[in-house]
C-alpha cells in the first residue's frame, strides 16, 4: 500500500518527513514514486518500508529511529485516518 509524503507530513511534520523520504528513496530498496498531486511529493510503499526497517534494525540507528514512525503511519492508514483528514 502506497502512502503519500503529504499524508506523512500531517503526522510527522515537514522536517522529519523530508528526512524519511530522502532516506527511503536513496538508501533502501523501498518502491518510491512521484506523487502526482504534489510538485515535490513522493509516494512510497509503507509495507516495504516497515519490512526493510525490521531487518537488522538493532544495528542501524536510522532504521531504529524511523520504525516507530512508520508503524504509526501504517496504523493511521489502516484506520482510514488519512481519508478523514482529506475530507475535513
mmCIF file of C-alpha atoms in Angstrom:
data_model
loop_
_atom_site.group_PDB
_atom_site.id
_atom_site.type_symbol
_atom_site.label_atom_id
_atom_site.label_comp_id
_atom_site.label_asym_id
_atom_site.label_seq_id
_atom_site.Cartn_x
_atom_site.Cartn_y
_atom_site.Cartn_z
ATOM 1 C CA UNK A 1 0.000 0.000 0.000
ATOM 2 C CA UNK A 2 1.408 3.361 -1.016
ATOM 3 C CA UNK A 3 1.340 6.369 1.260
ATOM 4 C CA UNK A 4 1.838 9.961 0.186
ATOM 5 C CA UNK A 5 4.554 12.135 1.680
ATOM 6 C CA UNK A 6 1.807 14.745 2.143
ATOM 7 C CA UNK A 7 -0.024 12.346 4.489
ATOM 8 C CA UNK A 8 3.231 11.570 6.271
ATOM 9 C CA UNK A 9 3.785 15.286 6.787
ATOM 10 C CA UNK A 10 0.418 15.665 8.534
ATOM 11 C CA UNK A 11 1.560 13.163 11.168
ATOM 12 C CA UNK A 12 5.326 13.671 11.414
ATOM 13 C CA UNK A 13 5.942 17.264 10.378
ATOM 14 C CA UNK A 14 7.832 18.648 7.408
ATOM 15 C CA UNK A 15 11.430 18.173 8.587
ATOM 16 C CA UNK A 16 11.095 14.543 9.679
ATOM 17 C CA UNK A 17 9.099 13.719 6.544
ATOM 18 C CA UNK A 18 11.824 15.175 4.326
ATOM 19 C CA UNK A 19 14.489 13.112 6.125
ATOM 20 C CA UNK A 20 12.416 9.936 5.919
ATOM 21 C CA UNK A 21 11.594 10.309 2.234
ATOM 22 C CA UNK A 22 15.183 11.185 1.335
ATOM 23 C CA UNK A 23 16.477 8.188 3.272
ATOM 24 C CA UNK A 24 13.925 5.781 1.759
ATOM 25 C CA UNK A 25 14.492 6.882 -1.816
ATOM 26 C CA UNK A 26 18.292 6.942 -1.526
ATOM 27 C CA UNK A 27 19.221 4.150 0.875
ATOM 28 C CA UNK A 28 16.602 1.453 0.662
ATOM 29 C CA UNK A 29 15.013 -0.927 -1.822
ATOM 30 C CA UNK A 30 11.581 0.522 -0.960
ATOM 31 C CA UNK A 31 9.467 1.306 -4.003
ATOM 32 C CA UNK A 32 9.079 5.107 -4.251
ATOM 33 C CA UNK A 33 7.306 7.088 -6.965
ATOM 34 C CA UNK A 34 6.396 10.697 -7.653
ATOM 35 C CA UNK A 35 3.148 11.864 -6.072
ATOM 36 C CA UNK A 36 1.082 13.316 -8.933
ATOM 37 C CA UNK A 37 -0.859 15.581 -6.565
ATOM 38 C CA UNK A 38 2.173 17.446 -5.198
ATOM 39 C CA UNK A 39 5.095 19.048 -7.010
ATOM 40 C CA UNK A 40 7.886 17.734 -4.770
ATOM 41 C CA UNK A 41 5.961 14.919 -3.108
ATOM 42 C CA UNK A 42 6.564 11.212 -3.351
ATOM 43 C CA UNK A 43 4.626 8.093 -2.519
ATOM 44 C CA UNK A 44 6.245 5.029 -1.009
ATOM 45 C CA UNK A 45 5.159 1.524 -0.171
ATOM 46 C CA UNK A 46 4.592 1.586 3.592
ATOM 47 C CA UNK A 47 4.628 -2.218 3.876
ATOM 48 C CA UNK A 48 8.026 -2.453 2.166
ATOM 49 C CA UNK A 49 9.363 0.355 4.361
ATOM 50 C CA UNK A 50 8.256 -1.419 7.556
ATOM 51 C CA UNK A 51 9.738 -4.711 6.395
ATOM 52 C CA UNK A 52 13.036 -3.041 5.423
ATOM 53 C CA UNK A 53 13.304 -1.300 8.803
ATOM 54 C CA UNK A 54 12.799 -4.554 10.694
ATOM 55 C CA UNK A 55 15.832 -6.176 9.041
ATOM 56 C CA UNK A 56 18.876 -5.705 11.298
ATOM 57 C CA UNK A 57 17.174 -2.766 12.983
ATOM 58 C CA UNK A 58 19.263 -3.047 16.140
ATOM 59 C CA UNK A 59 22.480 -2.443 14.159
ATOM 60 C CA UNK A 60 21.158 0.556 12.206
ATOM 61 C CA UNK A 61 20.302 3.711 14.132
ATOM 62 C CA UNK A 62 18.336 5.220 11.214
ATOM 63 C CA UNK A 63 16.092 2.174 10.948
ATOM 64 C CA UNK A 64 15.644 2.210 14.713
ATOM 65 C CA UNK A 65 14.675 5.892 14.569
ATOM 66 C CA UNK A 66 12.160 5.606 11.724
ATOM 67 C CA UNK A 67 10.497 2.263 12.555
ATOM 68 C CA UNK A 68 8.096 3.596 15.238
ATOM 69 C CA UNK A 69 7.041 6.425 12.923
ATOM 70 C CA UNK A 70 6.398 4.011 10.061
ATOM 71 C CA UNK A 71 4.365 1.745 12.356
ATOM 72 C CA UNK A 72 2.269 4.741 13.440
ATOM 73 C CA UNK A 73 1.721 5.754 9.800
ATOM 74 C CA UNK A 74 0.638 2.225 8.881
ATOM 75 C CA UNK A 75 -1.833 2.242 11.780
ATOM 76 C CA UNK A 76 -3.248 5.592 10.626
ATOM 77 C CA UNK A 77 -3.582 4.257 7.087
ATOM 78 C CA UNK A 78 -5.334 1.052 8.202
ATOM 79 C CA UNK A 79 -7.752 3.025 10.384
ATOM 80 C CA UNK A 80 -8.588 5.327 7.465
ATOM 81 C CA UNK A 81 -7.470 8.442 9.278
ATOM 82 C CA UNK A 82 -5.870 9.983 6.184
ATOM 83 C CA UNK A 83 -9.115 9.776 4.218
ATOM 84 C CA UNK A 84 -10.963 11.515 7.063
ATOM 85 C CA UNK A 85 -8.360 14.293 7.184
ATOM 86 C CA UNK A 86 -8.726 14.932 3.448
ATOM 87 C CA UNK A 87 -12.498 15.255 3.597
ATOM 88 C CA UNK A 88 -12.470 17.670 6.532
#
